Short mmCIF file of C-alpha atoms in Angstrom, two decimals:
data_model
loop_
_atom_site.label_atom_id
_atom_site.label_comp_id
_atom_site.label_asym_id
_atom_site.label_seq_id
_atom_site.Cartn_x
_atom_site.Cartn_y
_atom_site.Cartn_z
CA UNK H 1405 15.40 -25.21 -23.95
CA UNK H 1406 14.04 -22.13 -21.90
CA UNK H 1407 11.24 -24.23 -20.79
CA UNK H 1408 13.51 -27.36 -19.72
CA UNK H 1409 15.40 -25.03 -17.71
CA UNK H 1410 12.18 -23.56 -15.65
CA UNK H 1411 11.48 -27.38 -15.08
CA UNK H 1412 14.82 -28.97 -14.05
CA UNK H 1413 14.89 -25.54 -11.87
CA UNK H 1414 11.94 -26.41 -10.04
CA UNK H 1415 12.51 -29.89 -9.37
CA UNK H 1416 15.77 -29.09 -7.96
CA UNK H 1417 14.38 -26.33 -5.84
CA UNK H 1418 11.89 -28.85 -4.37
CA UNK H 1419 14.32 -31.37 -3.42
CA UNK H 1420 16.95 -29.72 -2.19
CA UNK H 1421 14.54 -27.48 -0.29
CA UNK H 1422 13.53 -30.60 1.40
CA UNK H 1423 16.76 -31.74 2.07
CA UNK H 1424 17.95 -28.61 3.87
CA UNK H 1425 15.35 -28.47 6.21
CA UNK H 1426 15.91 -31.98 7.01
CA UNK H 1427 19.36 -31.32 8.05
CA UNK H 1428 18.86 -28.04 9.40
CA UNK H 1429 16.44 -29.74 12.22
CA UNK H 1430 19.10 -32.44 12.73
CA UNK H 1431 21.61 -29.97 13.38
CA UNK H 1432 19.73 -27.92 16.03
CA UNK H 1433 18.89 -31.46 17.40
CA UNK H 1434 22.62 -32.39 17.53
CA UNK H 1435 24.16 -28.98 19.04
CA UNK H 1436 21.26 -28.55 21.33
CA UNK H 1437 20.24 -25.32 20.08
CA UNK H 1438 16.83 -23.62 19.20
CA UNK H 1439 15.88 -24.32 15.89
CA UNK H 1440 15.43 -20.51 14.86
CA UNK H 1441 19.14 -19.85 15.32
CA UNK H 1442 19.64 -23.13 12.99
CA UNK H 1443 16.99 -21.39 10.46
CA UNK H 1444 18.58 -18.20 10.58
CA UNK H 1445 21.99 -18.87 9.52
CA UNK H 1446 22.03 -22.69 7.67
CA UNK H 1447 18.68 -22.62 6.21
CA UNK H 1448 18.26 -18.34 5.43
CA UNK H 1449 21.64 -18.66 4.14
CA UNK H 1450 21.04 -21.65 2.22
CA UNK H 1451 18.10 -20.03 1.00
CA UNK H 1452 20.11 -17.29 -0.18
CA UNK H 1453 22.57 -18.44 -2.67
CA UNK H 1454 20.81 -18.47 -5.46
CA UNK H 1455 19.85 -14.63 -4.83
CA UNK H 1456 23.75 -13.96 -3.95
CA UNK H 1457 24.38 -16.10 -7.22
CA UNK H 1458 22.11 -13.63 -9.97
CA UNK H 1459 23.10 -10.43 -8.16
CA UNK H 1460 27.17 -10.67 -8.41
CA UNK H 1461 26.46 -12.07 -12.34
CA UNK H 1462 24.12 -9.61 -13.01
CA UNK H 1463 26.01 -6.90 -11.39
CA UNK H 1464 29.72 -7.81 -13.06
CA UNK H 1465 27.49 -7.99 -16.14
CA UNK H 1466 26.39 -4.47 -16.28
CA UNK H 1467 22.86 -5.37 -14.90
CA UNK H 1468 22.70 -3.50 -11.89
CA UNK H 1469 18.80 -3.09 -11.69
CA UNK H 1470 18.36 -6.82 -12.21
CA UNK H 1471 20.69 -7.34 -9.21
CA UNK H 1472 19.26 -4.74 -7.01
CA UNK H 1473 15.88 -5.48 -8.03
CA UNK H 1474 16.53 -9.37 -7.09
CA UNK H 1475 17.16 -8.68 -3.66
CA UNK H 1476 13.94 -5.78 -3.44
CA UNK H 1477 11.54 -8.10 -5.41
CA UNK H 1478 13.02 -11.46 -3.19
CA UNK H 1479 12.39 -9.68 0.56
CA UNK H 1480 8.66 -8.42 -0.90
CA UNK H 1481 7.50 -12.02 -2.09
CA UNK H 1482 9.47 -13.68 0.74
CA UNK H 1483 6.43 -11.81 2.89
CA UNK H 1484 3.52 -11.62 0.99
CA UNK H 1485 4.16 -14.43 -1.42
CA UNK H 1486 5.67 -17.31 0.76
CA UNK H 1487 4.10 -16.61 4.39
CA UNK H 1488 0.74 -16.13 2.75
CA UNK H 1489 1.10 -19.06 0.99
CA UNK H 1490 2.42 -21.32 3.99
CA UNK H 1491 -0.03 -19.71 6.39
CA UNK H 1492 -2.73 -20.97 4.17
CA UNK H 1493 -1.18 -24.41 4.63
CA UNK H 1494 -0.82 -24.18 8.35
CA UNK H 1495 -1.20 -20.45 10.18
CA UNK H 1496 1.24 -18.78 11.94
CA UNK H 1497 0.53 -18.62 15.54
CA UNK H 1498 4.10 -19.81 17.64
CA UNK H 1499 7.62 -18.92 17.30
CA UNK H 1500 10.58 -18.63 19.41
CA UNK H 1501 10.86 -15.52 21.27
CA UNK H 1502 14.35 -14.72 19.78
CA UNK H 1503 12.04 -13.93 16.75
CA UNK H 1504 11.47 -10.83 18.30
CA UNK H 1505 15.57 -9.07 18.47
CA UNK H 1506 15.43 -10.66 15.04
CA UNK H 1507 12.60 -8.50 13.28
CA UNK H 1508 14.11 -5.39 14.69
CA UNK H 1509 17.20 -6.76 12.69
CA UNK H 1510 15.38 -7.19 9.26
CA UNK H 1511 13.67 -3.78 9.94
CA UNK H 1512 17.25 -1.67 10.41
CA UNK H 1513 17.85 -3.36 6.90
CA UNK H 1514 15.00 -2.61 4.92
CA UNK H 1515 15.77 0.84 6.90
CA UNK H 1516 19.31 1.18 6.15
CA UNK H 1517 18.54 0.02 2.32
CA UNK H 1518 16.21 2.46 1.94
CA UNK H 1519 18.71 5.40 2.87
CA UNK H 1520 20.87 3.72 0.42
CA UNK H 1521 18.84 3.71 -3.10
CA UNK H 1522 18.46 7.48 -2.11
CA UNK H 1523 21.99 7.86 -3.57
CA UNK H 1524 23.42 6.89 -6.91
CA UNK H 1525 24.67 3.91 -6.28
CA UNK H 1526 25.96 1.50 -3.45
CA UNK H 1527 29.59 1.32 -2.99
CA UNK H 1528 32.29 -0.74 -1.69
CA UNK H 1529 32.48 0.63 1.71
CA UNK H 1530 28.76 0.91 2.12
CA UNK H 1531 28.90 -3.01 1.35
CA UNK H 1532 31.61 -3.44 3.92
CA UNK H 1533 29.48 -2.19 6.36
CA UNK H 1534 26.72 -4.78 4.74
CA UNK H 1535 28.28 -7.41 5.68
CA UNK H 1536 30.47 -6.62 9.03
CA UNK H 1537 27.16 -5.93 10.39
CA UNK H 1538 26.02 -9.06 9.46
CA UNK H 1539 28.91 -10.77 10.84
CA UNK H 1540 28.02 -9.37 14.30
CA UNK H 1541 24.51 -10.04 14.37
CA UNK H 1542 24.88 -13.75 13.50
CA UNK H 1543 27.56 -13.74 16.48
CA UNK H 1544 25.03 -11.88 19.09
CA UNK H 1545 22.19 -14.04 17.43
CA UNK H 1546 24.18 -17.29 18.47
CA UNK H 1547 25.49 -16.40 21.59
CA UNK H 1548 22.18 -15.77 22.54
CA UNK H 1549 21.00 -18.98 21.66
CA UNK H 1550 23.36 -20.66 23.77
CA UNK H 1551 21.91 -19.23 26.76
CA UNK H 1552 18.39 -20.48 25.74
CA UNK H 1553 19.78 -24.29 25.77
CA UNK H 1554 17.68 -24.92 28.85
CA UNK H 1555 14.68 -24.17 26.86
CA UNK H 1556 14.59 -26.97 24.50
CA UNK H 1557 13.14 -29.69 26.90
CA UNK H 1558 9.56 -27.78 26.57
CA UNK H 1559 9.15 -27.64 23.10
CA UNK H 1560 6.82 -29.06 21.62
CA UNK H 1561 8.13 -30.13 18.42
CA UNK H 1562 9.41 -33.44 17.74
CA UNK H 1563 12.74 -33.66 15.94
CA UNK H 1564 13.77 -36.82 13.39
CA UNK H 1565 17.16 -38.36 14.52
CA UNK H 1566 19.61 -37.94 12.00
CA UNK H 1567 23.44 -39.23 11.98
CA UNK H 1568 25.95 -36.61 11.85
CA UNK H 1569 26.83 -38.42 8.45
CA UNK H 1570 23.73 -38.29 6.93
CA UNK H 1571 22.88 -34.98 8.32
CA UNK H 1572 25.55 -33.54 6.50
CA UNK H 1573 25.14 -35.12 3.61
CA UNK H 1574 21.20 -33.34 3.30
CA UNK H 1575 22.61 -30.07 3.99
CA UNK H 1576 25.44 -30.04 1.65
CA UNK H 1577 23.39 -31.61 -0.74
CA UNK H 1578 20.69 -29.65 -0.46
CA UNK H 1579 22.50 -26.67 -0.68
CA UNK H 1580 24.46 -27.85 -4.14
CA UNK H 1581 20.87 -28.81 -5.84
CA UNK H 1582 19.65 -25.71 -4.29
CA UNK H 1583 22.20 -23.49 -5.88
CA UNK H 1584 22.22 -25.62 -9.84
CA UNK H 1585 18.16 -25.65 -9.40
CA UNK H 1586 17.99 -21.85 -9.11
CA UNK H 1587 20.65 -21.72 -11.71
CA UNK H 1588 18.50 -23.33 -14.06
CA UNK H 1589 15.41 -21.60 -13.20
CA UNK H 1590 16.53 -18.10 -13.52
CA UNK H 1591 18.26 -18.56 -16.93
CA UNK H 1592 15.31 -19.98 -18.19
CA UNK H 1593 12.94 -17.36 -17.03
CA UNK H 1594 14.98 -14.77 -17.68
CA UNK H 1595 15.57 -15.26 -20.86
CA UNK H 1596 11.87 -15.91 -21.41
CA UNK H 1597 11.13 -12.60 -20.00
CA UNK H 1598 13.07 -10.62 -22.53
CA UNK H 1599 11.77 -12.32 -25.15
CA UNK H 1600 8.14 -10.12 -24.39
CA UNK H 1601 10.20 -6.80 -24.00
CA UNK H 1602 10.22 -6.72 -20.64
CA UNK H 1603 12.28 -4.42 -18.35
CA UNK H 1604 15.10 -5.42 -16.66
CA UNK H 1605 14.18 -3.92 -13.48
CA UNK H 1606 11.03 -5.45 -13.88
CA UNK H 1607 12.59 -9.07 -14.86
CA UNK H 1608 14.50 -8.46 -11.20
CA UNK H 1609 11.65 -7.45 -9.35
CA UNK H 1610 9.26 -10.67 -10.27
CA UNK H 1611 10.75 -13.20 -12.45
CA UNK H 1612 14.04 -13.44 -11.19
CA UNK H 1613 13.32 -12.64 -7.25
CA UNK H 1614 10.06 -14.90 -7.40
CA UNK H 1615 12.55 -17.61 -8.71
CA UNK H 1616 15.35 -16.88 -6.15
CA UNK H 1617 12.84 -16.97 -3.45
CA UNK H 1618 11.60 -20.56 -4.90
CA UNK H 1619 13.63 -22.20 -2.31
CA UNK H 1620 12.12 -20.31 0.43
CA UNK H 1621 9.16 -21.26 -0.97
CA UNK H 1622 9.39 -24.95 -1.04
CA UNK H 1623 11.18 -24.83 2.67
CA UNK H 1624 8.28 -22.48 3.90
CA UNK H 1625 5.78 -25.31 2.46
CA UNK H 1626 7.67 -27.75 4.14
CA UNK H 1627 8.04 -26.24 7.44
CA UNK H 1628 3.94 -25.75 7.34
CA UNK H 1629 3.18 -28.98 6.43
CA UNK H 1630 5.62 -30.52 9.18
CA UNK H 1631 3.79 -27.47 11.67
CA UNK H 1632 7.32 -26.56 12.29
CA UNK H 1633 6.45 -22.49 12.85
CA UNK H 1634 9.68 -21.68 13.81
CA UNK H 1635 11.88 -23.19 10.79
CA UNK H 1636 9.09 -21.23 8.91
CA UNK H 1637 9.74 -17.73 10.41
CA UNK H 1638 13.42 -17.78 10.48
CA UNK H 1639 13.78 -19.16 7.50
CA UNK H 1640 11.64 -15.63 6.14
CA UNK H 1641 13.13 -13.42 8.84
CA UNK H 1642 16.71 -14.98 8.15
CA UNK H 1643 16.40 -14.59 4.15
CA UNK H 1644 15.22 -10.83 4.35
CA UNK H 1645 18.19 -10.10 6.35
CA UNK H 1646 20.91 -12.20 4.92
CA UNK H 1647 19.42 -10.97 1.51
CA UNK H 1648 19.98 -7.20 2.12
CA UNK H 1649 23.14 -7.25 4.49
CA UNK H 1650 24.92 -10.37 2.67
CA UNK H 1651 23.99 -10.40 -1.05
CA UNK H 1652 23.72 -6.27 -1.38
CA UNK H 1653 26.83 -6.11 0.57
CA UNK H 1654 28.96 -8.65 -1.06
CA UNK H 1655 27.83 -7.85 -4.02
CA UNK H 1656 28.87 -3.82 -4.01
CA UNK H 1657 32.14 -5.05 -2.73
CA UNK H 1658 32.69 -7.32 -5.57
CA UNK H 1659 31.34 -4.98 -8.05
CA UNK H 1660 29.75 -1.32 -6.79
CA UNK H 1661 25.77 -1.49 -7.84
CA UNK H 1662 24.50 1.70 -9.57
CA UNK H 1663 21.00 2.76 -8.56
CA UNK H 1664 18.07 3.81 -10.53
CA UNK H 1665 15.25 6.21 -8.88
CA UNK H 1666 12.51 3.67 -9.13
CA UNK H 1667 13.99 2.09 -6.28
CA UNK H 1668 14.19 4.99 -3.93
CA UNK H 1669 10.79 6.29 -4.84
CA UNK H 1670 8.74 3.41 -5.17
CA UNK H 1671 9.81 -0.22 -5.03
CA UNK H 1672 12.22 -0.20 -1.74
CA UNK H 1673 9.45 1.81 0.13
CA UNK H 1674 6.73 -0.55 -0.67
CA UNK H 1675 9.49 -3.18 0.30
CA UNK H 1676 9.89 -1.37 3.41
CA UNK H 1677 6.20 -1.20 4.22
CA UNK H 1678 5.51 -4.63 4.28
CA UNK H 1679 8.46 -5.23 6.09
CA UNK H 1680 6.97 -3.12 8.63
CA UNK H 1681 3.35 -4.75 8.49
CA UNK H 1682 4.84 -8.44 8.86
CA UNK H 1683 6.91 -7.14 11.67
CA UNK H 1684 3.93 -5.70 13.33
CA UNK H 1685 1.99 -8.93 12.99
CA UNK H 1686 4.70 -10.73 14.95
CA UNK H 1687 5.69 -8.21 17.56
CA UNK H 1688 1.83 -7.91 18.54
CA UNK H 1689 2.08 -11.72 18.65
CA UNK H 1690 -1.17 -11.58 15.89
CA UNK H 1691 0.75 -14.28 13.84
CA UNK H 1692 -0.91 -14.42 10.44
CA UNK H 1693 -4.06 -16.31 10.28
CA UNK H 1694 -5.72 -17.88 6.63
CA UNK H 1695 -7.60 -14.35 6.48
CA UNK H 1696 -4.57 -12.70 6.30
CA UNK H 1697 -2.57 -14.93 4.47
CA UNK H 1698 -5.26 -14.52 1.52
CA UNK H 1699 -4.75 -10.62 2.34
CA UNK H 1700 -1.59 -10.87 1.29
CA UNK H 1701 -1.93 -13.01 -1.30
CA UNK H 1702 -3.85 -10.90 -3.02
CA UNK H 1703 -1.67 -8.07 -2.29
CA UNK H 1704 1.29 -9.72 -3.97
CA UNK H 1705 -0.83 -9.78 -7.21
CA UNK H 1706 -1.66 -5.97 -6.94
CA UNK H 1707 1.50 -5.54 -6.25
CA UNK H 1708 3.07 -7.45 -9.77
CA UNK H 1709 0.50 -5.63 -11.66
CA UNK H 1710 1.50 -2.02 -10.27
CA UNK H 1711 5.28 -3.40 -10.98
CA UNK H 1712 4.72 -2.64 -15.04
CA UNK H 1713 2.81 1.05 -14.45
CA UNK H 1714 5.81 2.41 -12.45
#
């Protein structure tokens, strides 16, 4: 039954990854904004669910280190993982310029979560914070955007017309077989996992965050396929930050998340790192070329394999 559950997970993932990104174009069509702004809130928060989903169960469950480790393991693969796979596919080489007040964003997070695992564990009010920062950067993010409007009749990017009915009917849809497929996925892997003794921080760290970042996955692939760079970056930027400010903060207000030192010592650091090295590649405006998607590719695998020495 394990097994069925992996599979009906990833078929859902597929479809209603292709679904959302569907109506997420339509939408930025429609409201005559830039797509990034459209990628950062429908699509990264889409994207997000099923990693806000594991963490609250795992955390009102007593399994802290799978939920922390979700959202850790999730914003590593989201980088190495999923842009080195979609770069492969199609590399990175535009993006809006709002892309730019954006990575500083995901970098204060993998900042701020870093002085965070330093302590015992992350409390209510430290989750309150989580998310009212959130709140105001998807409010500066957007207000932003509207002043960008004028922009729109140079890019280069041609959008599908959708009807507002049909539009929403791919996001919401999208999102529900988003949400059951990760469902499935994670239950199924999960319990696989334990089956061969593994750790629970470990189980958070690659099964469950590689399976919560599934729909970022199958978006990313889409976006490459369709060349649409910025759905692509948003949709990773968007996740990493939505993923530490939203699920970690919603989370530890539902149900405070206790902290093991793994996580301050080795695994958010390395998170951190990367963060920093993807950032780097898109503030220099170096984008990330089939060299160094494969780079990271093969990064992600040392990475797993350190994952069970730690």
């Amino acid at each position: 039954m394990d097994y069925l559950f992996v599979a009906g997970g990833l078929v859902g993932l597929y479809f209603g990854a292709e679904w959302l990104l569907r109506g997420a174009i339509g939408v930025a069509q429609k409201l005559a904004i830039p797509t990034l702004i459209v990628s950062l809130v429908i699509v990264g928060f889409g994207t997000s669910m099923p990693e806000l989903l594991v963490s609250v169960r795992a955390a009102l469950t007593g399994s802290s280190d799978i939920a922390l480790g979700n959202v850790v393991g999730s914003n590593t693969a989201n980088i190495l993982l999923i842009v080195g796979t979609c770069a492969l596919i199609f590399p990175i080489t535009h993006w809006d310029k709002g892309v730019k007040r954006d990575t500083y964003v995901m970098i204060g997070a993998a900042v701020l979560l870093l002085g965070l695992v330093q302590f015992e564990a992350i409390g209510r009010l430290a989750g309150l914070v989580m998310v009212a920062v959130l709140i105001a950067y998807i409010l500066y993010a957007y207000i932003q955007g509207k002043g960008t409007i004028e922009e729109l009749a140079n890019e280069d990017v041609k959008h599908e017309i959708l009807g507002t009915g049909f539009m929403t009917l791919l996001i919401v849809g999208g999102l529900a077989t988003l949400f059951v497929g990760a469902e499935l996925l994670v239950r199924g892997a999960t319990n696989l996992a334990r089956d061969f003794g593994i750790s629970e921080a470990v189980i958070g760290l690659t099964v469950v965050a590689v399976g919560t970042s599934l729909p970022e996955l199958a978006t990313g692939i889409m976006s490459a396929m369709r060349k649409h760079s910025d759905i692509m970056i948003g949709n990773i930027v968007g996740s990493n930050i939505f993923n530490i400010l939203f699920i970690l903060g919603v989370t530890s207000v539902i149900q405070p998340i206790s902290v093991d030192p793994r996580f301050g010592s080795f695994d958010v650091p390395v998170m951190l790192g990367i963060t920093l090295g993807f950032a780097f590649l898109l503030l220099a405006h170096l984008g990330v070329r089939r060299l160094t998607a494969g780079a990271m590719l093969v990064a992600y695998v040392g990475y797993t394999l350190a994952l069970v020495q730690v």
